[in-house]
PDB file of C-alpha atoms in Angstrom:
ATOM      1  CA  UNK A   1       2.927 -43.788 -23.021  1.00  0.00           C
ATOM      2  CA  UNK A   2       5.904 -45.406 -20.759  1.00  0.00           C
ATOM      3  CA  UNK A   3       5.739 -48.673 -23.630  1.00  0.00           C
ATOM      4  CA  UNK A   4       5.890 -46.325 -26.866  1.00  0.00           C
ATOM      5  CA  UNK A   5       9.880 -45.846 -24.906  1.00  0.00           C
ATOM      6  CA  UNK A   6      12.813 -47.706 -26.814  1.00  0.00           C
ATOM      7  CA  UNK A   7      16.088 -48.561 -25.266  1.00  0.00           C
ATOM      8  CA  UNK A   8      17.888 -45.434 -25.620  1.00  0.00           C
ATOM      9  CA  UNK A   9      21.546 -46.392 -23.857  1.00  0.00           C
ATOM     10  CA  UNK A  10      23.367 -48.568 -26.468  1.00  0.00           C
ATOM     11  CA  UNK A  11      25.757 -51.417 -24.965  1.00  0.00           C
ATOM     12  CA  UNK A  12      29.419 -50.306 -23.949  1.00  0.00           C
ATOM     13  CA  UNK A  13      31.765 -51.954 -26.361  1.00  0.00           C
ATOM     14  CA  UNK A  14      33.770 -53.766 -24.425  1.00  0.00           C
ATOM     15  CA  UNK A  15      37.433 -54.062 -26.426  1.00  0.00           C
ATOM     16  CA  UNK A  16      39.901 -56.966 -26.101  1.00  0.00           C
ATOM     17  CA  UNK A  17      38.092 -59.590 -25.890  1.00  0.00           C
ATOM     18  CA  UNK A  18      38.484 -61.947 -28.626  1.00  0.00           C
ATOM     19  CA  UNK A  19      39.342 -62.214 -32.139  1.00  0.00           C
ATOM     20  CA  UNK A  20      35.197 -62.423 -32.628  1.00  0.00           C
ATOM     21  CA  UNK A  21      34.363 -58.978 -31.607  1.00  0.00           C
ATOM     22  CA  UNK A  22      36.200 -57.055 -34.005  1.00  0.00           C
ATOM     23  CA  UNK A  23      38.133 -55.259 -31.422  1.00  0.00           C
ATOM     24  CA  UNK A  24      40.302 -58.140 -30.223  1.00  0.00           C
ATOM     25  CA  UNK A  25      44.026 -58.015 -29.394  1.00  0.00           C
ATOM     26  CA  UNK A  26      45.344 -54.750 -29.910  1.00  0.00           C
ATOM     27  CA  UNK A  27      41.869 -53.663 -29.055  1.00  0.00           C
ATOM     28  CA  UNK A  28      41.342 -50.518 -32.128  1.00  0.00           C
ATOM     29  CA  UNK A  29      44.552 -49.161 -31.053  1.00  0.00           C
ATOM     30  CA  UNK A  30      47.100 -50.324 -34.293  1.00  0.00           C
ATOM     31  CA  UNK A  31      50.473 -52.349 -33.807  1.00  0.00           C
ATOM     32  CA  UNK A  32      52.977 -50.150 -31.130  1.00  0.00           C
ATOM     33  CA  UNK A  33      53.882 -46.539 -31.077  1.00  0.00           C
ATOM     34  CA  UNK A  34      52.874 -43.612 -28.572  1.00  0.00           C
ATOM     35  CA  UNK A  35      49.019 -43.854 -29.392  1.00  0.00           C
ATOM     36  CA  UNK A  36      48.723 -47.353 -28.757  1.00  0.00           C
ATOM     37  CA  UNK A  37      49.717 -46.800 -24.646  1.00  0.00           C
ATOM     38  CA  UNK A  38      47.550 -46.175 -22.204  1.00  0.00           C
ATOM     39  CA  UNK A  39      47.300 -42.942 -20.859  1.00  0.00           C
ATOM     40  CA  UNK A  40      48.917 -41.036 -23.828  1.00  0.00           C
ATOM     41  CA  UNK A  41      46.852 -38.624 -25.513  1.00  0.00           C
ATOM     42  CA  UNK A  42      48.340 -36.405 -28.183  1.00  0.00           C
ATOM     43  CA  UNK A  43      45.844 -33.397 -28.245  1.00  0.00           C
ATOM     44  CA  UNK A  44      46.146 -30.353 -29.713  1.00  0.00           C
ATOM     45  CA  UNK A  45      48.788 -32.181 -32.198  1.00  0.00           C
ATOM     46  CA  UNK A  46      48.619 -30.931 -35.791  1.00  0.00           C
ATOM     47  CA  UNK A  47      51.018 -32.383 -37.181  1.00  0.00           C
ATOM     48  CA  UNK A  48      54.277 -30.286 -36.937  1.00  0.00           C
ATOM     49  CA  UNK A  49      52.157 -27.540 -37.839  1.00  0.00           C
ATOM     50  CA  UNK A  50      52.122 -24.710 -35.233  1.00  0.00           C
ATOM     51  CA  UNK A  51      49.036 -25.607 -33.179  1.00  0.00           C
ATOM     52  CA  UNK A  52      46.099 -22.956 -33.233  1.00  0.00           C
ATOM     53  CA  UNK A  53      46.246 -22.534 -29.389  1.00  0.00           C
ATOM     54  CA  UNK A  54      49.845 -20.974 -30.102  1.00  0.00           C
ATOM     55  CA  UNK A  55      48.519 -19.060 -32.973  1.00  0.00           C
ATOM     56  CA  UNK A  56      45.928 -17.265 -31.234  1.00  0.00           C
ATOM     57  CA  UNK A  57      47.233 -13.942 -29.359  1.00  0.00           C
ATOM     58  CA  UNK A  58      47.693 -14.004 -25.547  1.00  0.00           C
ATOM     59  CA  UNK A  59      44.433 -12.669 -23.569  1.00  0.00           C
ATOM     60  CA  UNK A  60      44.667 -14.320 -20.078  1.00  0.00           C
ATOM     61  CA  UNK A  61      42.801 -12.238 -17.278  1.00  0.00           C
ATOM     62  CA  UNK A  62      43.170  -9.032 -18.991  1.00  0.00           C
ATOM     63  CA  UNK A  63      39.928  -7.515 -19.741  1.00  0.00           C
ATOM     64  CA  UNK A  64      40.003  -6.081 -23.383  1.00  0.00           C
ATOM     65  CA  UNK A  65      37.256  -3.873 -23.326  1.00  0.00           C
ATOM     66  CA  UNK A  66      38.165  -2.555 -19.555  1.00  0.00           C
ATOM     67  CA  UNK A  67      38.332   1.567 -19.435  1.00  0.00           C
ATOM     68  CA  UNK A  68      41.372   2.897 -17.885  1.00  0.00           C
ATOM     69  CA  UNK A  69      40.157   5.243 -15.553  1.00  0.00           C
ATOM     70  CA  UNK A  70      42.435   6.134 -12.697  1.00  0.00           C
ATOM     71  CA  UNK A  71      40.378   6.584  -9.067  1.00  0.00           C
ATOM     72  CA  UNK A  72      41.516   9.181  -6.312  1.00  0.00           C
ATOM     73  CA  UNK A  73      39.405   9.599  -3.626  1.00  0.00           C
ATOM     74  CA  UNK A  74      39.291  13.319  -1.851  1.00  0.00           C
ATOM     75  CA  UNK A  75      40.877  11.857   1.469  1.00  0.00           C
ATOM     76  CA  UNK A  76      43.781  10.769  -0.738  1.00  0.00           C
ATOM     77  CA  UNK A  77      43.798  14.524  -1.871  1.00  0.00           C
ATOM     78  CA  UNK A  78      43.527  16.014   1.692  1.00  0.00           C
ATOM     79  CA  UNK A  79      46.270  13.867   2.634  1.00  0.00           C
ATOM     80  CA  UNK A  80      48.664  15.213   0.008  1.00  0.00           C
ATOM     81  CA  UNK A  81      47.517  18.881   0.452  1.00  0.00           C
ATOM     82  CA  UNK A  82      48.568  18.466   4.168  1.00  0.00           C
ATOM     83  CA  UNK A  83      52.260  16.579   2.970  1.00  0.00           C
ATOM     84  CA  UNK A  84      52.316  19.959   0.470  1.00  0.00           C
ATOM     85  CA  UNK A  85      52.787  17.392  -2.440  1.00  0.00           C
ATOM     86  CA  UNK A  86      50.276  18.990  -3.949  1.00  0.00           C
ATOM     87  CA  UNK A  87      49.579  22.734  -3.446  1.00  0.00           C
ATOM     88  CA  UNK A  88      45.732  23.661  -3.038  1.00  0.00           C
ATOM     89  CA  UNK A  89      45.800  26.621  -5.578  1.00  0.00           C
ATOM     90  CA  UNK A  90      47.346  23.787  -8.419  1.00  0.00           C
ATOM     91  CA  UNK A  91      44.669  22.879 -10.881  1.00  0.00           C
ATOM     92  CA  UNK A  92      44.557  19.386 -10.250  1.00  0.00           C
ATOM     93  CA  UNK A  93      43.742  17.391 -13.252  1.00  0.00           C
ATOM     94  CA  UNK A  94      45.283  13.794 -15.010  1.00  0.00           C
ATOM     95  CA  UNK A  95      48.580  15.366 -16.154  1.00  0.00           C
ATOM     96  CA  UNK A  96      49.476  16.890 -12.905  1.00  0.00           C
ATOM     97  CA  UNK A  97      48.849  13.625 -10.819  1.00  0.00           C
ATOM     98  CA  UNK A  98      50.865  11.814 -13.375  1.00  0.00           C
ATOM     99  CA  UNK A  99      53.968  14.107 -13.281  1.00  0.00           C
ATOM    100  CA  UNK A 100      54.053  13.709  -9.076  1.00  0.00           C
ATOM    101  CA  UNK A 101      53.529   9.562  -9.582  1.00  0.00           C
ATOM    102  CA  UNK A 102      50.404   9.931  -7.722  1.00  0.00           C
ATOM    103  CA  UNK A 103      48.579   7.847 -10.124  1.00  0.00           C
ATOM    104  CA  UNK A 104      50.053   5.565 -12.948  1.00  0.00           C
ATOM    105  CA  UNK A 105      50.949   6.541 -16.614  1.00  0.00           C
ATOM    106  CA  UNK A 106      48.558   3.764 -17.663  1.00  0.00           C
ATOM    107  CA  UNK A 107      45.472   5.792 -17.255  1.00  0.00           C
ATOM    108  CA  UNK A 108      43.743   7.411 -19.764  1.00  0.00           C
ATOM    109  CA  UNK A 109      40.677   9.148 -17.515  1.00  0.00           C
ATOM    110  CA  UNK A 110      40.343  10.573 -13.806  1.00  0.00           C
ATOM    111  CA  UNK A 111      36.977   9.678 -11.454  1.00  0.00           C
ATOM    112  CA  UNK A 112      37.441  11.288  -7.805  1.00  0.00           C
ATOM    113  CA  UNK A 113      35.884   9.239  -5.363  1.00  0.00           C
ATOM    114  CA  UNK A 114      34.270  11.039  -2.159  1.00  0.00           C
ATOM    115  CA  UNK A 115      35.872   8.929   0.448  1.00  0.00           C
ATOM    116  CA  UNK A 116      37.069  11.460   3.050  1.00  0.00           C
ATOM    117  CA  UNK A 117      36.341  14.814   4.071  1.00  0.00           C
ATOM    118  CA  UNK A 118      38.236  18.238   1.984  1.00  0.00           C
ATOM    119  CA  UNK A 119      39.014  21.249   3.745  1.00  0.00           C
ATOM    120  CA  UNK A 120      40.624  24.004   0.705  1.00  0.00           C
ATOM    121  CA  UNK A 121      38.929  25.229  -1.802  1.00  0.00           C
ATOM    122  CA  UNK A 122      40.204  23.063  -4.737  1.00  0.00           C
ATOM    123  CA  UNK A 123      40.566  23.714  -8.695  1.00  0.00           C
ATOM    124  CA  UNK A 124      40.073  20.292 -10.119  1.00  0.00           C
ATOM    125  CA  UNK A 125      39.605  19.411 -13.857  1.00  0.00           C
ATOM    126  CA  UNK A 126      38.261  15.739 -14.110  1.00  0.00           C
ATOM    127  CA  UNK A 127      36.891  13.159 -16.160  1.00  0.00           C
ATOM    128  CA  UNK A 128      34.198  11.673 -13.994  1.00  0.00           C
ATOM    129  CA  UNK A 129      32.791  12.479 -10.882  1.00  0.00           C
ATOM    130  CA  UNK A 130      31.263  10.660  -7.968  1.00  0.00           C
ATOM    131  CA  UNK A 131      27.783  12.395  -6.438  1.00  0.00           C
ATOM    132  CA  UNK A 132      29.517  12.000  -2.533  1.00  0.00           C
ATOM    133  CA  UNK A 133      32.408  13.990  -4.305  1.00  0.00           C
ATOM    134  CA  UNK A 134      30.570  16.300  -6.003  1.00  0.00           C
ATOM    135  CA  UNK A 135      28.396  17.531  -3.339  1.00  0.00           C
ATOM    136  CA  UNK A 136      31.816  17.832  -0.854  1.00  0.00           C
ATOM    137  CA  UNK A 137      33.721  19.917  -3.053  1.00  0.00           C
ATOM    138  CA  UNK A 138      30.325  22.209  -3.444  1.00  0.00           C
ATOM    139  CA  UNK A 139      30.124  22.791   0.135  1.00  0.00           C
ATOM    140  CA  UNK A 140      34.160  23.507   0.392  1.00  0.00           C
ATOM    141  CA  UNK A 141      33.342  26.088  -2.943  1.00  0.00           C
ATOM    142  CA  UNK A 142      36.011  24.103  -5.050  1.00  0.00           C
ATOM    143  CA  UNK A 143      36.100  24.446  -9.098  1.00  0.00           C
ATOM    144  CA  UNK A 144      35.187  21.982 -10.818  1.00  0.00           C
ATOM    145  CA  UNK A 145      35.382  21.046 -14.356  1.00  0.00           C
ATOM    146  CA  UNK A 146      34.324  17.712 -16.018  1.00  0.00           C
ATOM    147  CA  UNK A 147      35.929  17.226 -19.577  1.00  0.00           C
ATOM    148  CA  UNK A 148      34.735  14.159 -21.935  1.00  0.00           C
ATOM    149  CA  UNK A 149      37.378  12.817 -23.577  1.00  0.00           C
TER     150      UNK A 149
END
């Protein structure tokens, strides 16, 4: 088995040396100019026309497909209840938080997290809703409504 085996690695073709080789003097590389240096390397060139990497729209780190769904958590809520903020007997949904800067115009949804512990009875009109949460604002007797949107 091991003998049927050819020579896979071909020889490195080693340029510049001699007129005999084929790749003698200027070693492939032409007479002068930028190309012909070493270390120059002219990627992405296309000829004076715009190159596609500056065609192509701008992604970065942005996620395209990301949801933008704004998270409060029901400590955060408790906390603005007590700095009267918010008022307790306010239906609390997406708009509200939005007018009072509480959470950022960006977002198109609401998911209330159940970090922290509610005390009021609460009238809340969300988008998604964490079990933690959900079985809190039970026990305090809050309204809730989930909307899909």
């Amino acid at each position: 088995m091991l003998n049927n085996l050819k020579k896979i690695k071909q020889k490195k073709l080693r340029v510049g040396r001699g007129i005999g080789s084929g790749k003698g003097k200027t070693c492939g590389r032409g007479v002068k100019g930028q190309k012909s240096r070493s270390g120059v390397a002219i990627k992405s060139f296309e000829g004076g026309q715009m190159p596609l990497y500056r065609r192509l729209p701008k992604r970065g780190f942005n996620i395209i497909t990301r949801k933008k769904i704004g998270a409060l958590n029901l400590a955060e809520i408790q906390s603005f209840i007590q700095s009267k903020k918010i008022k307790s007997t306010d239906k609390i949904d997406l708009a509200l938080l939005k007018k009072l800067n509480i959470i950022k115009k960006k977002y198109k949804k609401l998911k209330v997290l159940g970090k922290g512990e509610i005390k009021e009875k609460l009238n809340l009109e969300v988008n998604y809703l964490s079990n933690s949460a959900k079985s809190k604002l039970e026990k305090s007797g809050s309204n809730i409504k989930i909307i899909n949107k």
